[in-house]
Tab-separated table of C-alpha atoms and ligand atoms in Angstrom:
chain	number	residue	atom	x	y	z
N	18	UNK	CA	-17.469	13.102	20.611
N	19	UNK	CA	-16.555	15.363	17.531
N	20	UNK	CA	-13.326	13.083	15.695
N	21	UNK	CA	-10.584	14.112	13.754
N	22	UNK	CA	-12.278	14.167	10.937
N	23	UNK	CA	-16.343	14.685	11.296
N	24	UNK	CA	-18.544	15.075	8.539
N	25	UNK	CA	-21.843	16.490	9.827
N	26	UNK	CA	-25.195	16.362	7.524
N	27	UNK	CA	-22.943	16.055	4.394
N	28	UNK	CA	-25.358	16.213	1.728
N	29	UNK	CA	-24.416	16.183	-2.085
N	30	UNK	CA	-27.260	16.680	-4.855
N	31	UNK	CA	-25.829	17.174	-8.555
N	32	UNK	CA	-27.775	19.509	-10.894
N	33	UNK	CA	-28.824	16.774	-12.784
N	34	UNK	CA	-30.678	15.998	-9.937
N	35	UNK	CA	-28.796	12.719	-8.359
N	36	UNK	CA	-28.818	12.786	-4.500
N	37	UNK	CA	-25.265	11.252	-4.387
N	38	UNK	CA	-24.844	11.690	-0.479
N	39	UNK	CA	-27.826	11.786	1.307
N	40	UNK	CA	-26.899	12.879	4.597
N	41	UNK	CA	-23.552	11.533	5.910
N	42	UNK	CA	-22.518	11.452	9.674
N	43	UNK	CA	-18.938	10.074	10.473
N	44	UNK	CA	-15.860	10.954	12.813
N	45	UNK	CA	-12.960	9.860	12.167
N	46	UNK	CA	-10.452	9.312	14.936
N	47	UNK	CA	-6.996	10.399	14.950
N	48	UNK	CA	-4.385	7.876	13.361
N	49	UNK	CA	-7.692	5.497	12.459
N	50	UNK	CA	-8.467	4.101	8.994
N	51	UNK	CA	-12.164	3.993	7.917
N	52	UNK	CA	-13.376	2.116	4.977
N	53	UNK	CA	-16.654	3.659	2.551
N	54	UNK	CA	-17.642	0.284	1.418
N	55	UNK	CA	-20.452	-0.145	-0.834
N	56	UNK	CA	-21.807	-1.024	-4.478
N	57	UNK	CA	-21.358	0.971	-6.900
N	58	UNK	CA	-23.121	3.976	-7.070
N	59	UNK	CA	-23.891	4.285	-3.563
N	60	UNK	CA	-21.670	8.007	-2.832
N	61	UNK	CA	-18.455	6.515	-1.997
N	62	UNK	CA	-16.612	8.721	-4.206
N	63	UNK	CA	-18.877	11.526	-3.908
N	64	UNK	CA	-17.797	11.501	-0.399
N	65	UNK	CA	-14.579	11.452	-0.463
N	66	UNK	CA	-14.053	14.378	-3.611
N	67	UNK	CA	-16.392	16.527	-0.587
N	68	UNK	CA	-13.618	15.814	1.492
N	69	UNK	CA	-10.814	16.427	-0.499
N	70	UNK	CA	-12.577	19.788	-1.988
N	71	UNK	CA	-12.894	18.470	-5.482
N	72	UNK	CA	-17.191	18.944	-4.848
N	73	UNK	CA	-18.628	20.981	-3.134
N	74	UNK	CA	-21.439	19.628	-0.943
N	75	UNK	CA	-25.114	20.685	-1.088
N	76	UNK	CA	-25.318	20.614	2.872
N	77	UNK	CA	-23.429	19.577	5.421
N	78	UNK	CA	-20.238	20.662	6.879
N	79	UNK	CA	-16.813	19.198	7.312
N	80	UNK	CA	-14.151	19.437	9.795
N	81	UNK	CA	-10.575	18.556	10.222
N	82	UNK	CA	-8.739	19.147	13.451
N	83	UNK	CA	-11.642	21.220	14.876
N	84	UNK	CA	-11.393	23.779	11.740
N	85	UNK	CA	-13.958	23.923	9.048
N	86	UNK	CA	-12.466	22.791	5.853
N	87	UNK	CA	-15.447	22.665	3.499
N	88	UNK	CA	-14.964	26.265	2.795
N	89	UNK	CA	-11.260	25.753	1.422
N	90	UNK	CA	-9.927	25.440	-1.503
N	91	UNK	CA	-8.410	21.693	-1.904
N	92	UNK	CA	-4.866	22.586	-1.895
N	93	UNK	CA	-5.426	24.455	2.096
N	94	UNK	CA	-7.057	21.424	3.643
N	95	UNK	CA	-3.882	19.135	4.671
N	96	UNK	CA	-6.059	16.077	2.882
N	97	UNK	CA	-4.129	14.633	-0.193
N	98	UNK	CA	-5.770	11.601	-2.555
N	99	UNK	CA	-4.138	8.764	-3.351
N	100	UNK	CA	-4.514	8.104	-6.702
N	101	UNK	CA	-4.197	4.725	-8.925
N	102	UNK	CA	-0.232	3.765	-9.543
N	103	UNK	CA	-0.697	4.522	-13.298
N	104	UNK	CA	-1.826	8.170	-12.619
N	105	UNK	CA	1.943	8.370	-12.359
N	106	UNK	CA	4.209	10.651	-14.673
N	107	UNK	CA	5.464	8.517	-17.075
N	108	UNK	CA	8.322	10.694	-18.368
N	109	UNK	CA	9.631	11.956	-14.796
N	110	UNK	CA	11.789	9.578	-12.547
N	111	UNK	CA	10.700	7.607	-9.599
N	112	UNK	CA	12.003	10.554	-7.512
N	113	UNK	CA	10.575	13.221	-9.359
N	114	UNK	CA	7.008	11.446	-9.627
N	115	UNK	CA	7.227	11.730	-5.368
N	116	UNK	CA	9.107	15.364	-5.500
N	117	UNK	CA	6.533	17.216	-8.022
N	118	UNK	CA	3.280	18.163	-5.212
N	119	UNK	CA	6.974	19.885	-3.374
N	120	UNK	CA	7.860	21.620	-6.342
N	121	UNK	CA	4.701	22.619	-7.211
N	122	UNK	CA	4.326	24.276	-3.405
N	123	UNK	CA	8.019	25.588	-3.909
N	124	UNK	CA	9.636	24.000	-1.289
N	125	UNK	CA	13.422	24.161	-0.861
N	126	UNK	CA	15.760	22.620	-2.600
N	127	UNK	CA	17.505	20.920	0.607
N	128	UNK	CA	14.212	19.851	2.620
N	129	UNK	CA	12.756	18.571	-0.938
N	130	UNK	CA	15.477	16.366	-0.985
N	131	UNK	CA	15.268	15.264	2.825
N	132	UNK	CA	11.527	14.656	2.014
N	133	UNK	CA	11.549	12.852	-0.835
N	134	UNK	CA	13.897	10.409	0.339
N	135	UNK	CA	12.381	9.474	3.732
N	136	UNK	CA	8.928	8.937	1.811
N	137	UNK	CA	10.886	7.097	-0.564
N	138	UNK	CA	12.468	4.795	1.947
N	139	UNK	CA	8.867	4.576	4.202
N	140	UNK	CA	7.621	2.829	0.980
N	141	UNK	CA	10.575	0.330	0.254
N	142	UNK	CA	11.741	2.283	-3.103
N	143	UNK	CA	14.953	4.134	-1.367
N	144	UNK	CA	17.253	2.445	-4.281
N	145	UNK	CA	14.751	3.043	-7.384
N	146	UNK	CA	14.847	6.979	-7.595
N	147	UNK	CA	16.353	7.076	-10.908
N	148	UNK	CA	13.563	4.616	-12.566
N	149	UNK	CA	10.581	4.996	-14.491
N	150	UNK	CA	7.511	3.716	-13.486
N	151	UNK	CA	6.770	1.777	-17.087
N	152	UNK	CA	10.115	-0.020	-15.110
N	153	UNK	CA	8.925	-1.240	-11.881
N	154	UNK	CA	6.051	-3.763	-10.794
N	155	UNK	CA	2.518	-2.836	-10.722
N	156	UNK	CA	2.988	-3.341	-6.850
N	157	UNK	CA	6.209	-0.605	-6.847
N	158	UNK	CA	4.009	1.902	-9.221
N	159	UNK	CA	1.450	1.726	-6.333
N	160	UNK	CA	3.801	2.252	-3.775
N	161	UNK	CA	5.084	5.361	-5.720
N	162	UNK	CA	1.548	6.542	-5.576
N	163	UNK	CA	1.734	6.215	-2.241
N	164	UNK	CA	5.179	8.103	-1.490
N	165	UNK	CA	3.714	10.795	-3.769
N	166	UNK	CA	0.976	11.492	-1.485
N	167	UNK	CA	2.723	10.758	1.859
N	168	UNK	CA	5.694	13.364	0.866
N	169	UNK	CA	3.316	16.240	1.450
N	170	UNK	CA	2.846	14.955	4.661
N	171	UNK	CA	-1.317	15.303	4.684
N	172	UNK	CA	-3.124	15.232	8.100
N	173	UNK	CA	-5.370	13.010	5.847
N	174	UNK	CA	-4.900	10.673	3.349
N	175	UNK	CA	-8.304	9.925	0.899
N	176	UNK	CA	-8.035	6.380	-1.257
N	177	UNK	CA	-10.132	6.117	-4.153
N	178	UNK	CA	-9.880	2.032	-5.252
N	179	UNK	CA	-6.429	2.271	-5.035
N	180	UNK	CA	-5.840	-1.121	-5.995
N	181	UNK	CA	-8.736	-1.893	-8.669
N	182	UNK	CA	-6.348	-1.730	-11.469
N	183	UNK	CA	-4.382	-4.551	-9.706
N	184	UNK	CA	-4.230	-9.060	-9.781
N	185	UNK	CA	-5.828	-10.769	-7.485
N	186	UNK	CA	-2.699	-11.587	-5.334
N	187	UNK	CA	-1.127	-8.603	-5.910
N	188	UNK	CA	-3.823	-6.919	-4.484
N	189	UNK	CA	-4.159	-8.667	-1.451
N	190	UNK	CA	-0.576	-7.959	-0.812
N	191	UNK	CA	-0.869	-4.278	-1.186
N	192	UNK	CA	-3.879	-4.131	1.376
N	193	UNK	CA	-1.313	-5.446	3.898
N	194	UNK	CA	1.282	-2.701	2.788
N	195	UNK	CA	-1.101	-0.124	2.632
N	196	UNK	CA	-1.761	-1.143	6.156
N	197	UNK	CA	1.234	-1.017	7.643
N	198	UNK	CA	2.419	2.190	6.214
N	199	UNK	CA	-0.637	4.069	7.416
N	200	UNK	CA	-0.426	2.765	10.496
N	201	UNK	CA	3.483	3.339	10.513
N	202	UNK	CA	3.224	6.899	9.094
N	203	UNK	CA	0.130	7.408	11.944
N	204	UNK	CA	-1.653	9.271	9.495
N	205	UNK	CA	-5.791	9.361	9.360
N	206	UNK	CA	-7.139	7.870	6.366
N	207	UNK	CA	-10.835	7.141	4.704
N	208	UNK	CA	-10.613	4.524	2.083
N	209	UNK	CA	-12.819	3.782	-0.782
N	210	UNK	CA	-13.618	0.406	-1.996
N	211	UNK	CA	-16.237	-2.189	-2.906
N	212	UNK	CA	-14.428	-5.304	-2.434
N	213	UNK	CA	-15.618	-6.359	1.409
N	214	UNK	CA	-12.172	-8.666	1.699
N	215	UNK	CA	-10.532	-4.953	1.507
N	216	UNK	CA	-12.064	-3.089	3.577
N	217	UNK	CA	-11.785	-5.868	6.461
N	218	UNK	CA	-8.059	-6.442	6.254
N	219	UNK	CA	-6.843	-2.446	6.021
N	220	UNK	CA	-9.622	-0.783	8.255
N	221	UNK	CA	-9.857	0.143	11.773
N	222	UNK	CA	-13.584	0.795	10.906
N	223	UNK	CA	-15.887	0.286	8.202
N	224	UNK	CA	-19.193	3.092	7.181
N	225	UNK	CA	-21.301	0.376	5.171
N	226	UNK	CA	-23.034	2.563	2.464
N	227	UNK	CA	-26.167	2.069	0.712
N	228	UNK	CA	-28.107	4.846	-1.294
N	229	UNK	CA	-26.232	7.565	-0.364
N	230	UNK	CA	-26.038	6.898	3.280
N	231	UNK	CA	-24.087	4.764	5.859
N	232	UNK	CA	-26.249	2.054	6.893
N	233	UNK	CA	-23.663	0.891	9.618
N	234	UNK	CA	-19.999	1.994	11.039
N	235	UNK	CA	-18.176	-1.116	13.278
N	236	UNK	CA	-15.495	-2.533	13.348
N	237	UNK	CA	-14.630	-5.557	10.685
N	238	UNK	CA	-15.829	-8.000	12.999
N	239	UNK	CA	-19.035	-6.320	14.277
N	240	UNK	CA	-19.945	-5.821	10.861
N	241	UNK	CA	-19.461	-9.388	9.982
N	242	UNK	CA	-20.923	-10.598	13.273
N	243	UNK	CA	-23.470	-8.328	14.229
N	244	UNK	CA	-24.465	-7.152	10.758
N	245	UNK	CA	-27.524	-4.059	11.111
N	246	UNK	CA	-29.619	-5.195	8.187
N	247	UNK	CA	-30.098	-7.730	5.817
N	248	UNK	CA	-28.235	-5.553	3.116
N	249	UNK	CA	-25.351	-5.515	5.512
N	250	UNK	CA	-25.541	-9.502	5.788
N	251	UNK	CA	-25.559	-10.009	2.185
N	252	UNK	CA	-22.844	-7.235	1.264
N	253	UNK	CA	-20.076	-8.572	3.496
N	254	UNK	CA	-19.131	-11.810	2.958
N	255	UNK	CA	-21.047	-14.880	1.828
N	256	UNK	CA	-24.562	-15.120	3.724
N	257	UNK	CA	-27.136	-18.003	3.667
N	258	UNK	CA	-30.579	-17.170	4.186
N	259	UNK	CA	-33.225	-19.052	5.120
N	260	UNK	CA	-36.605	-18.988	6.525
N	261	UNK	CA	-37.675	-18.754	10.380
N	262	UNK	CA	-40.857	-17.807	12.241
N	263	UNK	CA	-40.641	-15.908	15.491
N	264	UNK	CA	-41.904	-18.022	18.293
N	265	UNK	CA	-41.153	-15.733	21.573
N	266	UNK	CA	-39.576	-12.424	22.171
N	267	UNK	CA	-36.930	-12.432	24.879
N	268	UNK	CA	-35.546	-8.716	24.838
N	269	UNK	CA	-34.444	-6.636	22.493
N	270	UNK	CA	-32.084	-8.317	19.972
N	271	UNK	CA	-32.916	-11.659	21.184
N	272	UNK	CA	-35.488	-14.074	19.869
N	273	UNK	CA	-36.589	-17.525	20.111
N	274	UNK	CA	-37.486	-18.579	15.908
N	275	UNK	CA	-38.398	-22.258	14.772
N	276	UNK	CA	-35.249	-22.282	11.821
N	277	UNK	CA	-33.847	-25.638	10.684
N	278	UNK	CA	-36.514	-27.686	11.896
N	279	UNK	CA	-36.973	-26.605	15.655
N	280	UNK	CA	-37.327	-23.465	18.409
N	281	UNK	CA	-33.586	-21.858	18.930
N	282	UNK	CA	-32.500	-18.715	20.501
N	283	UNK	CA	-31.041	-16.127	17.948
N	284	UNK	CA	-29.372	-12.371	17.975
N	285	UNK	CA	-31.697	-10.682	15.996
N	286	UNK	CA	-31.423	-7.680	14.060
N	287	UNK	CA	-32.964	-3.507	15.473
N	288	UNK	CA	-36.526	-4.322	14.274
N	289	UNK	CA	-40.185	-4.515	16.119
N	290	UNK	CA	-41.047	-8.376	16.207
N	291	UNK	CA	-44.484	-10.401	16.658
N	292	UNK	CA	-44.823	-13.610	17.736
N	293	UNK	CA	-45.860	-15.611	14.422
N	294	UNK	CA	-44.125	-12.850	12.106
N	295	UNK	CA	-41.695	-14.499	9.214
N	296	UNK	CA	-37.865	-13.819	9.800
N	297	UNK	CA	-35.172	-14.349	7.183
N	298	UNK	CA	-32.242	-16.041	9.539
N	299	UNK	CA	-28.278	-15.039	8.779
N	300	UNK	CA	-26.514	-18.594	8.558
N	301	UNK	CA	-22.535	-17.695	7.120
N	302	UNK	CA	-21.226	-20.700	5.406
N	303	UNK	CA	-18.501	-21.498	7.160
N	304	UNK	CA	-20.725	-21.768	10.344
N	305	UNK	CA	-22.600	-24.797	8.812
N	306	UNK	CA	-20.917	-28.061	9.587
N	307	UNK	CA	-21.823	-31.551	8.269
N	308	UNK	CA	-21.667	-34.839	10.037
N	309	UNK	CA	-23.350	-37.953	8.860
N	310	UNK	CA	-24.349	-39.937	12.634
N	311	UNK	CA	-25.665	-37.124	14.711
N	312	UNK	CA	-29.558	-37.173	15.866
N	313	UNK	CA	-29.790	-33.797	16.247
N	314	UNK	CA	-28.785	-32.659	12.477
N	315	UNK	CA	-31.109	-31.270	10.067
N	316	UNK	CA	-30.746	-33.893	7.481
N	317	UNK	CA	-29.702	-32.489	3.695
N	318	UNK	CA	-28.868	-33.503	0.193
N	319	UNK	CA	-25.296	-32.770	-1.319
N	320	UNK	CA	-26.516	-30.679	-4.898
N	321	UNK	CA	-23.052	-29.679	-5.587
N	322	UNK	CA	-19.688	-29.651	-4.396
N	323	UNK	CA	-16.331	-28.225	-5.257
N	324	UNK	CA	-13.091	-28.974	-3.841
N	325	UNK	CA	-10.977	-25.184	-3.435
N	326	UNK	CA	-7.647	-26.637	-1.670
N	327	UNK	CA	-7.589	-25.553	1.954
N	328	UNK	CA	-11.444	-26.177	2.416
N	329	UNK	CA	-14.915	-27.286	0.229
N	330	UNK	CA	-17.559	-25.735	-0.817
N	331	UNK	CA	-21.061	-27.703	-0.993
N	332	UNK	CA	-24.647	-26.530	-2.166
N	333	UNK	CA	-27.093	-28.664	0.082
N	334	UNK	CA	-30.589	-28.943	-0.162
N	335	UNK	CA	-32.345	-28.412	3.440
N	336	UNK	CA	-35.869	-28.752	3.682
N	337	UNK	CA	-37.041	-26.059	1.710
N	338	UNK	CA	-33.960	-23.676	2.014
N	339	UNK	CA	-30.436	-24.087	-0.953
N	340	UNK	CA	-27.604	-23.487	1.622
N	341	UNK	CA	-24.275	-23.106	0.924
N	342	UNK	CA	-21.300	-24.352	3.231
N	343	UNK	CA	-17.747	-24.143	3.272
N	344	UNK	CA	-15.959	-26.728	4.960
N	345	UNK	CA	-11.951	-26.672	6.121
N	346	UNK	CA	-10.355	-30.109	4.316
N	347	UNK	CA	-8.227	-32.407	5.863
N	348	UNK	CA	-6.101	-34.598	4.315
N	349	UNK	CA	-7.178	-38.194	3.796
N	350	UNK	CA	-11.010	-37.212	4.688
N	351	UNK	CA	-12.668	-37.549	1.478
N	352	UNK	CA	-15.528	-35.262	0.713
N	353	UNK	CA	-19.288	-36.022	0.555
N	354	UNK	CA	-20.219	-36.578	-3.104
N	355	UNK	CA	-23.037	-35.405	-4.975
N	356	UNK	CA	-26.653	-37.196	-4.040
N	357	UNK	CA	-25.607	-38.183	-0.799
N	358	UNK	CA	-27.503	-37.484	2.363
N	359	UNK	CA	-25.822	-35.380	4.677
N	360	UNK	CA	-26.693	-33.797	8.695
N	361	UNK	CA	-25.863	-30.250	8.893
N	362	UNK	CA	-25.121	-29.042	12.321
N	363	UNK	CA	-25.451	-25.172	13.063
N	364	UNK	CA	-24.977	-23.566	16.827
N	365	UNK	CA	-28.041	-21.577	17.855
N	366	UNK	CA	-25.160	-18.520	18.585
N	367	UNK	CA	-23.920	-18.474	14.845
N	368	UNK	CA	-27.781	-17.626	13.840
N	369	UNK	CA	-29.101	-13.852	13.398
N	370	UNK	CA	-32.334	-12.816	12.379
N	371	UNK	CA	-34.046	-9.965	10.158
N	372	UNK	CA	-37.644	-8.822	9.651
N	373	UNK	CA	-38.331	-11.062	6.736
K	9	ADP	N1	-20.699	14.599	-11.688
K	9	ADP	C1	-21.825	13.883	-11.528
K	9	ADP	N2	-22.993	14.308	-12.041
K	9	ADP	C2	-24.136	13.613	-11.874
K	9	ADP	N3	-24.227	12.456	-11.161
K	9	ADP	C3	-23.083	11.975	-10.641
K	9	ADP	C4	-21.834	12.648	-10.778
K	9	ADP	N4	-20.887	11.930	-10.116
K	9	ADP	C5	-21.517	10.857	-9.624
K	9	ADP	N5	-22.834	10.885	-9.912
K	9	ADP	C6	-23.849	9.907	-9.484
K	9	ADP	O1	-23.899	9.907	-8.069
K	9	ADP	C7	-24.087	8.596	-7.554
K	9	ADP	C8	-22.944	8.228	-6.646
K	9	ADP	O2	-21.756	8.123	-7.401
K	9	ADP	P1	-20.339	7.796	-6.757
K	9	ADP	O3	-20.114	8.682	-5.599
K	9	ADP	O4	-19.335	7.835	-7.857
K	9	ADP	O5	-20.565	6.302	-6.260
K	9	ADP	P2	-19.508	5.175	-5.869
K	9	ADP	O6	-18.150	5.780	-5.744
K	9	ADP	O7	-20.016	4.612	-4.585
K	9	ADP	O8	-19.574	4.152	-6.973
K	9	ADP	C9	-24.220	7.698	-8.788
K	9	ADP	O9	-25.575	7.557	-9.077
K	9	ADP	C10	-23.504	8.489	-9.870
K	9	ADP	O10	-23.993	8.141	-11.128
K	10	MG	MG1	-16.373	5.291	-6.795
C-alpha cells in the first residue's frame, strides 16, 4: 500500500561523487512518526532535505497525499522542518519568532493572530509571547521551534536532531513532549536522529539506516527484538555477542546452535544456514541473569562491576566469550564482587542468531 508519505527509489549522488541515499523505499502512514536512525553519515539528512525540497534527488520520486512533490519548490509541498531551538530570532519576541513563516506568506492580520496563539498554547508558551528566547529555558526555546513550525500547519513535519544541542535530562524530557504534541496535533512526521533511546521513545516506526539505505523499518520493539542483521543488533541498544555453531536447522528463522556450553533453540536472523557453520548469537544484557546454586548455569568470573542506582552492571568472563550484564538491584542484596565465580542463566527465547 502507497502511505502518506512514500518515497520510491529515492536516490541522491552529490557531484563530488558521494552516493548519500542509495535507494530509499518508505511509506509513511497518516498521523505516524518514523524515525531515520543511523550513524553518522549514513543519508539521514540527505533524506530528509529530499523531502523537504532543500536537494534535489538523483532518482527516485516522492509523494505526499498521492501528489508528486519532488518537482516543487520547498515552500508548495505542505512539509515544514523543525529546526534546533537556537535557530530562533533572537531580536523578535516569542510571538513573532512563531508569527514570521505567516507573515512571510502574508496571511491576515486577524487569522495570524488566531494562529499564533493556538500554536502557542499547543506548546505550553500561551503566557510567554512577549519574551525573548535568550529569556526562556533551553526546553521553552525548543518548544518555540516547535510552535514555529506547527503554526503553518504542515501536512508534514521533518526533524533534523532536534534535540542534539540539549542535556541529557532535558532531552529525554523533550522526546516525551515532542511526542505528545505530534500525536496531539495528528500531524505525520519523519524524525532524524542517531541516539537509539530517541528514536524508541517518540516513534511509531523506526527505518534503521546504514550506507545510504534502510536496512530495517519495525516498530521499536521489533527492532530491538527481532533485529534483521548484526548491524541492527549492535546499533540499538547494548548487544553481547558471542560464539555458537549451528547444530540443526528447524525452519526458517529457527535453529538449534551449541551457545553457552550446550544445544538450544534460537530465532535466527534471514540468512542460508549449514549444519556446522559458525553463528555470532544476540545475548542483550539485561537478558543475562546470575545466580550462584543453579546446575544448569554456565559458570563465569565477575571482571568488573559497577553499581548505577536502580540496577548493576558486571563484565563476566564466560568460557571464551567477555559478556556484559545488567542486573535490576534490590535493596539489601549486595552485589557480586570482583573475582568471584558466578552462574549466568540465559532463556533459550532471549537468544538470536547471525551468520557469523
Ligand atoms: N552537500 C554535500 N556534498 C557532498 N557530500 C555530502 C553533502 N552533504 C552530505 N554529504 C555526504 O553524504 C553522506 C550522508 O550525509 P548525511 O545525509 O548528512 O548523513 P547523516 O545525516 O546520516 O549524518 C556523508 O558521507 C556526507 O559527507
Ligand atoms: Mg545528519
Amino acid at each position: 500500500m502507497t502511505g502518506f508519505l512514500a518515497l520510491r527509489g529515492l536516490e541522491k549522488r552529490f557531484p563530488n561523487g558521494t552516493f548519500a541515499v542509495a535507494g530509499v523505499d518508505l511509506d509513511v502512514a497518516e498521523g505516524e512518526l518514523v524515525a531515520l536512525l543511523g550513524p553518522s553519515g549514513c543519508g539521514k539528512t540527505t533524506t530528509l532535505r529530499c523531502i523537504a525540497g532543500f536537494e534535489d534527488p538523483t532518482a527516485g520520486t516522492i509523494e505526499l497525499a498521492g501528489r508528486r512533490i519532488d518537482t516543487l519548490p520547498p515552500n508548495r509541498r505542505a512539509a515544514t522542518m523543525v529546526f534546533q531551538g537556537y535557530a530562533l530570532f533572537p531580536h523578535l519576541s516569542v510571538w513573532e519568532n512563531v508569527a514570521y513563516g505567516l507573515r512571510v506568506r502574508r496571511v491576515d492580520a486577524g487569522s495570524l493572530r488566531d494562529r499564533v496563539a493556538a500554536a502557542l498554547a499547543l506548546v505550553g508558551l500561551a503566557g510567554l509571547g512577549d519574551r525573548r528566547p535568550e529569556q526562556l529555558s533551553g526546553g521553552q526555546q525548543q518548544r518555540v521551534a516547535l510552535a514555529r513550525a506547527l503554526v503553518l500547519e504542515p501536512r508534514l513535519l521533518l526533524f533534523d536532531e532536534p534535540l542534539s544541542n540539549l542535556d541529557a535530562k532535558l532531552r529525554e524530557q523533550m522526546r516525551l513532549e515532542i511526542r505528545a504534541l505530534q500525536q496531539r496535533a495528528g500531524i505525520t512526521s519523519v524524525y532524524v536522529t542517531h541516539d537509539q533511546a530517541e528514536a524508541m521513545t517518540l516513534s511509531d516506526r523506526i527505518a534503521v539506516m546504514s550506507e545510504g539505505r534502510i536496512v530495517q523499518l519495525g516498530t521499536p520493539r521489533q527492532i530491538y527484538d527481532e533485529p534483521a542483521t548484526r548491524f541492527v543488533a549492535d546499533f540499538i541498544g547494548h548487544a553481547n555477542f558471542v560464539s555458537g555453531i549451528v547444530r540443526g536447522i528447524l525452519g526458517p528463522g529457527s535453529l538449534d546452535v551449541e551457545v553457552l556450553g550446550r544445544v538450544r533453540l534460537v530465532s535466527a536472523a534471514a540468512a542460508t544456514y549449514r549444519e556446522g557453520d559458525a553463528v555470532v548469537v544476540l545475548i542483550r544484557p539485561e537478558e543475562v541473569r546470575l545466580v550462584t546454586d543453579d546446575r544448569d548455569a554456565v559458570p563465569a568470573t565477575v571482571l568488573r562491576v559497577g553499581f548505577l542506582g536502580s540496577s548493576a552492571i558486571y563484565q563476566l568472563q564466560l568460557a571464551g566469550d567477555e559478556v556484559l550484564a545488567t542486573v535490576p538491584m534490590e535493596r539489601g542484596v549486595s552485589l557480586h564482587s570482583q573475582g568471584s565465580r558466578v552462574g549466568v542463566l540465559v532463556s533459550d527465547a532471549a537468544l538470536r542468531a547471525f551468520a557469523g
